[in-house]
Amino acid sequence: MADTTVTNPSMSVSDDELIDPFGRHVTYLRVSVTDRCDFRCVYCMAEDMTFLPKKEVLTLEELDRLCSAFVRRGVKKLRLTGGEPLVRKGILTLIESLGRHLDTGDLEELTLTTNGSQLRKYAKDLYAAGVRRLNVSVDTLDPDRFKEITRWGRLDQVLDGIDAAQDAGLKIKINAVALKGVNAHEIPQMVTWAHERGMDFTLIETMPLGDIDGDRTDQYLPLSAVRGELNQYWTLTDLPDRTGGPARYVRVEETGGRLGFITPLTHNFCESCNRVRLTCTGTLYMCLGQEDAADLRAPLRASDDNDLLMQAIDEAIGRKPKGHDFIIDRRQNKPAVKRHMSVTGG
Ligand code: SAM
Ligand code: SF4
């Protein structure tokens, strides 16, 4: 493992916390560890995707070095995502290694967003490495519809993975993308299912990221409408926001469980944004909805010490924009941002 200590005392590397021009502390890093996936969800990827050549992708050691640099600069929460993080070869080595920052207390949480397909295989090891919570994406409980949405996925495999994860002691939050005419009618049933199993449930609005095969205006379902409908037969009590993120939570009084709404299009969450996103090629996106990015791979590969890397991180955080300007409408049926969600990570 690369040593991340300063080797040249004449060049001091900042240990300062990362604070952007709007005074927001960056304490949350999401890392896409691969752009590859064993599913082809219709809102996320085209069926025929071209993935990155291996040399472009950071090695596991490089990912460790980068994540550790951010932890040193005050990042408290690391989320590994993708693509599908658990299809990256050797991923457990990276997770186990990053777990050392939990042991020292420098990192408060190490977590993943996964499609659940590999959880039977990895659940126990994830727990042993210090992971305590996972987000698992499940858009429907109907096996045929699951196949239609994910193209290559199998619902029974994912549900079995969730069983294994809960048995291993991992706390699960289910994420579902709300899709008009696809799973909208199933939402109450899914919320009930999740809450009965002690899992939080969060709905996500589709975001205009990357070219896909279909028309996004056909998929877009505003969550304000979903919430309005759920309000007719459930009592939804607003909960104070504790995540600093884009989710707004309510308690469903009838089930006792938490229900979240991630509404990047109908609710502007940017003012409390505490996060940045790193791709598997070492590109840092300061905002999910903007094209501006910083290349951290070049400074990372340029030298064994972290001076150049830390400088590049400082420059990047100094450019974190105030917010995004997503829009989906019929006149502008183009992705607001060309890269796919599987590149930046969800
Ligand atoms: N493969 C993992 C999974 O599916 O959970 C992790 C990566 S995936 C890109 C992360 C999350 O982004 C998933 O919950 C997925 O449903 C969501 N997602 C993908 N494309 C999206 C889009 N265009 N709009 C909104 N959410 C999207
Ligand atoms: Fe894969 Fe996740 Fe994208 Fe689905 S949403 S294609 S599981 S990366």
Short mmCIF file of C-alpha atoms and ligand atoms in Angstrom, two decimals:
data_model
loop_
_atom_site.label_atom_id
_atom_site.label_comp_id
_atom_site.label_asym_id
_atom_site.label_seq_id
_atom_site.Cartn_x
_atom_site.Cartn_y
_atom_site.Cartn_z
CA MET A 1 0.00 0.00 0.00
CA ALA A 2 1.33 3.44 -0.90
CA ASP A 3 2.49 5.53 2.02
CA THR A 4 0.43 8.69 2.27
CA THR A 5 2.69 10.59 4.65
CA VAL A 6 4.57 13.68 3.49
CA THR A 7 8.06 12.74 2.35
CA ASN A 8 9.35 16.20 1.51
CA PRO A 9 9.22 18.39 4.63
CA SER A 10 10.06 21.54 2.62
CA MET A 11 6.77 21.31 0.78
CA SER A 12 4.04 21.28 3.34
CA VAL A 13 0.90 19.44 2.38
CA SER A 14 -2.27 20.88 3.77
CA ASP A 15 -4.18 18.87 6.34
CA ASP A 16 -6.91 21.49 6.40
CA GLU A 17 -10.51 20.54 6.10
CA LEU A 18 -12.07 20.96 2.69
CA ILE A 19 -14.29 24.03 2.62
CA ASP A 20 -15.72 25.31 -0.64
CA PRO A 21 -16.22 28.96 -1.68
CA PHE A 22 -19.75 28.89 -0.25
CA GLY A 23 -18.55 27.78 3.18
CA ARG A 24 -19.78 24.21 2.78
CA HIS A 25 -17.59 21.55 4.40
CA VAL A 26 -16.88 18.63 2.10
CA THR A 27 -17.10 15.60 4.35
CA TYR A 28 -18.63 13.03 2.03
CA LEU A 29 -16.90 11.35 -0.90
CA ARG A 30 -18.66 9.03 -3.30
CA VAL A 31 -16.36 6.87 -5.34
CA SER A 32 -17.31 5.01 -8.46
CA VAL A 33 -14.92 2.06 -8.36
CA THR A 34 -15.90 0.74 -11.78
CA ASP A 35 -18.07 1.82 -14.70
CA ARG A 36 -19.01 -1.82 -15.35
CA CYS A 37 -22.14 -3.57 -14.21
CA ASP A 38 -23.87 -6.93 -14.42
CA PHE A 39 -27.22 -5.16 -15.03
CA ARG A 40 -28.30 -2.76 -17.78
CA CYS A 41 -31.04 -0.70 -16.12
CA VAL A 42 -33.04 1.14 -18.76
CA TYR A 43 -32.76 4.57 -17.11
CA CYS A 44 -29.03 4.17 -16.44
CA MET A 45 -27.34 2.46 -19.37
CA ALA A 46 -27.84 1.63 -22.99
CA GLU A 47 -27.85 -2.14 -23.52
CA ASP A 48 -24.76 -1.96 -25.67
CA MET A 49 -22.33 0.00 -23.50
CA THR A 50 -18.68 0.63 -24.25
CA PHE A 51 -16.71 0.47 -21.03
CA LEU A 52 -13.41 2.10 -20.21
CA PRO A 53 -10.13 0.45 -21.15
CA LYS A 54 -8.33 -0.95 -18.11
CA LYS A 55 -5.37 1.43 -18.21
CA GLU A 56 -7.70 4.39 -17.78
CA VAL A 57 -9.14 2.95 -14.58
CA LEU A 58 -7.39 3.52 -11.26
CA THR A 59 -5.92 0.44 -9.65
CA LEU A 60 -7.22 -0.61 -6.25
CA GLU A 61 -4.03 0.78 -4.69
CA GLU A 62 -4.57 4.12 -6.43
CA LEU A 63 -8.18 4.23 -5.28
CA ASP A 64 -7.01 3.55 -1.74
CA ARG A 65 -4.45 6.33 -1.92
CA LEU A 66 -6.99 8.80 -3.25
CA CYS A 67 -9.69 7.91 -0.73
CA SER A 68 -7.13 8.04 2.09
CA ALA A 69 -6.03 11.53 0.97
CA PHE A 70 -9.63 12.70 1.25
CA VAL A 71 -9.99 11.08 4.67
CA ARG A 72 -6.90 12.94 5.77
CA ARG A 73 -8.57 16.16 4.60
CA GLY A 74 -11.62 15.58 6.75
CA VAL A 75 -13.88 13.32 4.72
CA LYS A 76 -15.91 11.33 7.26
CA LYS A 77 -18.11 9.28 4.99
CA LEU A 78 -17.04 7.20 2.03
CA ARG A 79 -19.55 5.57 -0.28
CA LEU A 80 -18.37 3.10 -2.91
CA THR A 81 -20.59 2.87 -5.92
CA GLY A 82 -20.34 2.36 -9.66
CA GLY A 83 -21.33 0.79 -12.01
CA GLU A 84 -21.73 -2.14 -9.70
CA PRO A 85 -19.03 -1.88 -7.03
CA LEU A 86 -19.19 -5.56 -6.14
CA VAL A 87 -18.33 -6.72 -9.66
CA ARG A 88 -14.93 -5.01 -9.50
CA LYS A 89 -12.27 -7.71 -9.17
CA GLY A 90 -10.54 -7.59 -5.78
CA ILE A 91 -12.98 -5.02 -4.39
CA LEU A 92 -12.92 -6.65 -0.97
CA THR A 93 -9.20 -5.91 -0.66
CA LEU A 94 -9.94 -2.20 -1.12
CA ILE A 95 -12.83 -2.26 1.34
CA GLU A 96 -10.80 -4.11 3.95
CA SER A 97 -7.93 -1.71 3.52
CA LEU A 98 -10.15 1.39 3.80
CA GLY A 99 -11.57 -0.13 6.97
CA ARG A 100 -8.36 0.93 8.74
CA HIS A 101 -9.66 4.51 8.76
CA LEU A 102 -12.71 3.33 10.69
CA ASP A 103 -10.43 1.72 13.26
CA THR A 104 -8.56 5.00 13.81
CA GLY A 105 -11.81 6.96 13.97
CA ASP A 106 -10.75 9.23 11.07
CA LEU A 107 -13.61 7.84 9.02
CA GLU A 108 -17.09 7.55 10.48
CA GLU A 109 -18.74 5.49 7.80
CA LEU A 110 -17.74 3.22 4.95
CA THR A 111 -20.70 2.18 2.86
CA LEU A 112 -21.78 1.03 -0.60
CA THR A 113 -24.58 1.45 -3.07
CA THR A 114 -25.18 -1.84 -4.81
CA ASN A 115 -27.69 -3.61 -7.00
CA GLY A 116 -27.54 -6.50 -4.53
CA SER A 117 -26.66 -9.22 -7.03
CA GLN A 118 -23.39 -10.16 -5.28
CA LEU A 119 -24.49 -9.75 -1.67
CA ARG A 120 -24.86 -13.45 -0.92
CA LYS A 121 -21.16 -13.76 -1.72
CA TYR A 122 -19.91 -10.64 0.06
CA ALA A 123 -22.25 -9.78 2.95
CA LYS A 124 -20.28 -11.38 5.79
CA ASP A 125 -16.94 -10.04 4.58
CA LEU A 126 -18.38 -6.54 4.21
CA TYR A 127 -19.55 -6.62 7.80
CA ALA A 128 -16.18 -7.92 8.96
CA ALA A 129 -14.46 -5.04 7.10
CA GLY A 130 -16.48 -2.50 9.08
CA VAL A 131 -19.35 -1.81 6.70
CA ARG A 132 -22.59 -1.44 8.67
CA ARG A 133 -25.09 -0.05 6.18
CA LEU A 134 -25.82 -0.56 2.50
CA ASN A 135 -28.07 1.06 -0.04
CA VAL A 136 -29.59 -1.57 -2.30
CA SER A 137 -31.41 -0.54 -5.46
CA VAL A 138 -34.67 -2.38 -6.10
CA ASP A 139 -37.19 -0.75 -8.44
CA THR A 140 -39.91 -3.41 -8.43
CA LEU A 141 -40.93 -6.60 -6.62
CA ASP A 142 -42.38 -8.12 -9.78
CA PRO A 143 -39.86 -10.57 -11.29
CA ASP A 144 -40.88 -9.89 -14.91
CA ARG A 145 -40.86 -6.15 -14.47
CA PHE A 146 -37.50 -6.43 -12.72
CA LYS A 147 -36.15 -8.14 -15.81
CA GLU A 148 -37.61 -5.43 -18.04
CA ILE A 149 -36.08 -2.61 -15.98
CA THR A 150 -32.66 -4.16 -15.35
CA ARG A 151 -32.55 -6.09 -18.64
CA TRP A 152 -30.00 -8.58 -17.22
CA GLY A 153 -30.94 -8.80 -13.54
CA ARG A 154 -32.83 -11.47 -11.57
CA LEU A 155 -35.06 -10.40 -8.70
CA ASP A 156 -34.70 -13.66 -6.74
CA GLN A 157 -30.92 -13.26 -6.68
CA VAL A 158 -31.22 -9.71 -5.35
CA LEU A 159 -33.79 -10.65 -2.68
CA ASP A 160 -31.55 -13.52 -1.61
CA GLY A 161 -28.66 -11.06 -1.38
CA ILE A 162 -30.74 -8.78 0.83
CA ASP A 163 -31.53 -11.75 3.11
CA ALA A 164 -27.83 -12.55 3.36
CA ALA A 165 -26.96 -8.94 4.15
CA GLN A 166 -29.57 -8.65 6.89
CA ASP A 167 -28.46 -11.99 8.33
CA ALA A 168 -24.90 -10.67 8.43
CA GLY A 169 -26.08 -7.68 10.48
CA LEU A 170 -26.00 -5.05 7.75
CA LYS A 171 -28.64 -2.33 7.86
CA ILE A 172 -30.29 -1.90 4.46
CA LYS A 173 -31.90 1.07 2.79
CA ILE A 174 -33.80 0.32 -0.39
CA ASN A 175 -33.53 2.86 -3.21
CA ALA A 176 -36.07 2.83 -6.01
CA VAL A 177 -36.18 5.07 -9.04
CA ALA A 178 -39.78 6.23 -9.58
CA LEU A 179 -40.73 5.52 -13.18
CA LYS A 180 -43.97 6.69 -14.69
CA GLY A 181 -46.11 3.85 -16.02
CA VAL A 182 -43.56 1.26 -14.84
CA ASN A 183 -43.47 0.97 -11.05
CA ALA A 184 -45.56 3.94 -9.85
CA HIS A 185 -48.54 1.77 -8.87
CA GLU A 186 -46.28 -0.56 -6.88
CA ILE A 187 -44.80 2.09 -4.60
CA PRO A 188 -47.12 1.58 -1.57
CA GLN A 189 -46.55 -2.19 -1.71
CA MET A 190 -42.79 -1.74 -1.89
CA VAL A 191 -42.73 0.72 1.00
CA THR A 192 -44.77 -1.74 3.10
CA TRP A 193 -42.44 -4.60 2.18
CA ALA A 194 -39.33 -2.60 3.10
CA HIS A 195 -40.74 -1.32 6.38
CA GLU A 196 -41.92 -4.79 7.41
CA ARG A 197 -38.34 -5.94 7.02
CA GLY A 198 -36.95 -3.02 9.02
CA MET A 199 -35.49 -1.27 5.96
CA ASP A 200 -35.75 2.43 5.13
CA PHE A 201 -37.09 3.14 1.66
CA THR A 202 -36.10 6.02 -0.59
CA LEU A 203 -37.60 7.08 -3.88
CA ILE A 204 -35.41 8.75 -6.49
CA GLU A 205 -36.54 10.96 -9.34
CA THR A 206 -34.97 10.10 -12.69
CA MET A 207 -32.13 12.43 -13.53
CA PRO A 208 -31.13 13.43 -17.06
CA LEU A 209 -27.70 11.81 -17.07
CA GLY A 210 -26.20 10.26 -20.17
CA ASP A 211 -27.73 9.03 -23.40
CA ILE A 212 -29.95 6.00 -22.95
CA ASP A 213 -32.00 4.10 -25.51
CA GLY A 214 -35.39 5.59 -24.56
CA ASP A 215 -37.11 8.93 -24.08
CA ARG A 216 -36.64 10.35 -20.58
CA THR A 217 -39.76 12.46 -20.57
CA ASP A 218 -41.68 9.16 -20.74
CA GLN A 219 -40.00 7.99 -17.51
CA TYR A 220 -40.01 11.15 -15.44
CA LEU A 221 -42.38 11.01 -12.48
CA PRO A 222 -42.27 13.99 -10.11
CA LEU A 223 -42.12 12.78 -6.52
CA SER A 224 -44.37 15.63 -5.40
CA ALA A 225 -47.17 13.77 -7.21
CA VAL A 226 -46.20 10.44 -5.57
CA ARG A 227 -46.14 12.05 -2.16
CA GLY A 228 -49.53 13.62 -2.79
CA GLU A 229 -50.99 10.22 -3.60
CA LEU A 230 -49.39 8.46 -0.62
CA ASN A 231 -50.79 11.22 1.59
CA GLN A 232 -54.29 10.09 0.72
CA TYR A 233 -54.06 6.82 2.61
CA TRP A 234 -51.02 7.21 4.89
CA THR A 235 -50.05 9.78 7.49
CA LEU A 236 -46.64 11.14 6.52
CA THR A 237 -44.83 13.11 9.21
CA ASP A 238 -41.83 15.23 8.15
CA LEU A 239 -38.59 14.27 9.86
CA PRO A 240 -35.73 16.73 10.40
CA ASP A 241 -33.03 16.41 7.74
CA ARG A 242 -29.95 14.77 9.21
CA THR A 243 -28.07 13.67 6.13
CA GLY A 244 -27.06 17.02 4.62
CA GLY A 245 -27.93 15.33 1.36
CA PRO A 246 -30.68 15.45 -1.21
CA ALA A 247 -33.08 13.13 0.62
CA ARG A 248 -36.01 14.48 2.59
CA TYR A 249 -37.49 11.96 5.03
CA VAL A 250 -40.94 11.33 6.43
CA ARG A 251 -42.20 8.75 8.88
CA VAL A 252 -45.08 6.63 7.65
CA GLU A 253 -47.12 6.49 10.85
CA GLU A 254 -48.99 3.33 9.79
CA THR A 255 -45.82 1.28 9.18
CA GLY A 256 -43.49 3.09 11.59
CA GLY A 257 -40.79 3.16 8.89
CA ARG A 258 -38.85 5.95 7.19
CA LEU A 259 -39.57 7.01 3.63
CA GLY A 260 -37.17 9.28 1.74
CA PHE A 261 -37.62 11.39 -1.36
CA ILE A 262 -34.62 12.34 -3.47
CA THR A 263 -35.89 15.13 -5.66
CA PRO A 264 -33.09 16.84 -7.55
CA LEU A 265 -35.54 18.23 -10.07
CA THR A 266 -38.36 19.50 -7.89
CA HIS A 267 -36.42 20.43 -4.80
CA ASN A 268 -33.17 22.31 -4.71
CA PHE A 269 -30.90 20.61 -2.21
CA CYS A 270 -27.66 22.25 -3.29
CA GLU A 271 -27.33 24.72 -0.44
CA SER A 272 -26.56 21.93 2.03
CA CYS A 273 -24.38 19.87 -0.33
CA ASN A 274 -21.44 18.33 1.54
CA ARG A 275 -20.27 15.89 -1.13
CA VAL A 276 -18.06 15.41 -4.14
CA ARG A 277 -17.82 12.46 -6.51
CA LEU A 278 -14.83 10.62 -7.84
CA THR A 279 -14.95 8.43 -10.93
CA CYS A 280 -12.94 5.26 -11.39
CA THR A 281 -10.58 7.19 -13.69
CA GLY A 282 -9.76 9.66 -10.93
CA THR A 283 -11.92 12.51 -12.21
CA LEU A 284 -13.45 14.53 -9.42
CA TYR A 285 -16.89 16.01 -10.04
CA MET A 286 -17.69 18.78 -7.63
CA CYS A 287 -21.39 18.63 -8.59
CA LEU A 288 -23.46 15.74 -9.97
CA GLY A 289 -25.28 18.13 -12.30
CA GLN A 290 -22.37 20.09 -13.78
CA GLU A 291 -19.71 19.17 -16.33
CA ASP A 292 -16.82 20.87 -14.51
CA ALA A 293 -14.35 18.33 -13.19
CA ALA A 294 -10.79 17.99 -11.97
CA ASP A 295 -8.34 15.31 -13.03
CA LEU A 296 -6.76 13.77 -9.94
CA ARG A 297 -5.22 10.82 -11.77
CA ALA A 298 -2.38 12.84 -13.32
CA PRO A 299 -1.15 14.33 -10.01
CA LEU A 300 -1.68 10.96 -8.33
CA ARG A 301 0.46 9.15 -10.90
CA ALA A 302 3.02 11.95 -11.21
CA SER A 303 4.68 11.29 -7.87
CA ASP A 304 4.67 8.94 -4.92
CA ASP A 305 4.06 11.65 -2.37
CA ASN A 306 0.77 13.47 -2.15
CA ASP A 307 1.85 17.10 -2.62
CA LEU A 308 0.56 17.48 -6.17
CA LEU A 309 -2.56 15.52 -5.36
CA MET A 310 -3.42 17.70 -2.36
CA GLN A 311 -2.88 20.83 -4.45
CA ALA A 312 -5.21 19.48 -7.13
CA ILE A 313 -7.84 18.62 -4.51
CA ASP A 314 -7.62 22.16 -3.07
CA GLU A 315 -8.01 23.70 -6.53
CA ALA A 316 -10.98 21.48 -7.28
CA ILE A 317 -12.82 22.23 -4.04
CA GLY A 318 -12.18 25.91 -4.70
CA ARG A 319 -14.27 25.51 -7.86
CA LYS A 320 -17.22 23.65 -6.32
CA PRO A 321 -20.24 25.34 -7.88
CA LYS A 322 -23.20 26.68 -5.98
CA GLY A 323 -25.65 24.25 -7.55
CA HIS A 324 -26.95 22.48 -10.62
CA ASP A 325 -29.55 23.25 -13.23
CA PHE A 326 -31.16 19.99 -14.23
CA ILE A 327 -34.23 20.23 -16.38
CA ILE A 328 -36.29 17.62 -18.17
CA ASP A 329 -38.92 18.91 -20.52
CA ARG A 330 -40.26 18.17 -23.95
CA ARG A 331 -38.44 21.01 -25.70
CA GLN A 332 -35.10 19.98 -24.28
CA ASN A 333 -35.13 16.21 -24.40
CA LYS A 334 -31.38 15.92 -24.07
CA PRO A 335 -29.37 14.79 -21.08
CA ALA A 336 -28.34 17.85 -19.02
CA VAL A 337 -25.08 16.06 -18.42
CA LYS A 338 -23.63 13.67 -20.99
CA ARG A 339 -21.99 11.17 -18.64
CA HIS A 340 -24.03 8.24 -17.36
CA MET A 341 -24.89 7.77 -13.69
CA SER A 342 -22.75 4.63 -13.81
CA VAL A 343 -19.72 6.85 -14.47
CA THR A 344 -20.24 9.34 -11.65
CA GLY A 345 -21.92 6.89 -9.32
CA GLY A 346 -25.32 7.31 -7.73
N1 SAM B 1 -25.13 -0.43 -9.40
C1 SAM B 1 -25.43 0.14 -8.14
C2 SAM B 1 -26.91 0.28 -7.94
O1 SAM B 1 -27.66 0.14 -8.91
O2 SAM B 1 -27.31 0.56 -6.81
C3 SAM B 1 -24.72 1.44 -7.87
C4 SAM B 1 -24.64 2.45 -8.98
S1 SAM B 1 -26.19 3.10 -9.54
C5 SAM B 1 -25.64 4.21 -10.78
C6 SAM B 1 -26.65 4.09 -8.16
C7 SAM B 1 -28.11 4.55 -8.12
O3 SAM B 1 -28.31 5.44 -9.19
C8 SAM B 1 -29.12 3.45 -8.27
O4 SAM B 1 -30.03 3.51 -7.20
C9 SAM B 1 -29.80 3.76 -9.57
O5 SAM B 1 -31.14 3.39 -9.53
C10 SAM B 1 -29.61 5.24 -9.67
N2 SAM B 1 -29.68 5.78 -11.03
C11 SAM B 1 -29.02 5.36 -12.13
N3 SAM B 1 -29.31 6.13 -13.21
C12 SAM B 1 -30.17 7.08 -12.76
C13 SAM B 1 -30.84 8.18 -13.36
N4 SAM B 1 -30.68 8.49 -14.64
N5 SAM B 1 -31.66 8.92 -12.57
C14 SAM B 1 -31.83 8.64 -11.25
N6 SAM B 1 -31.22 7.63 -10.63
C15 SAM B 1 -30.41 6.85 -11.37
FE1 SF4 B 2 -25.97 -1.12 -13.03
FE2 SF4 B 2 -26.78 0.30 -10.96
FE3 SF4 B 2 -26.80 1.38 -13.43
FE4 SF4 B 2 -28.52 -0.55 -12.83
S1 SF4 B 2 -28.42 1.47 -11.90
S2 SF4 B 2 -27.25 -0.44 -14.69
S3 SF4 B 2 -27.39 -1.81 -11.45
S4 SF4 B 2 -25.02 0.78 -12.31
#
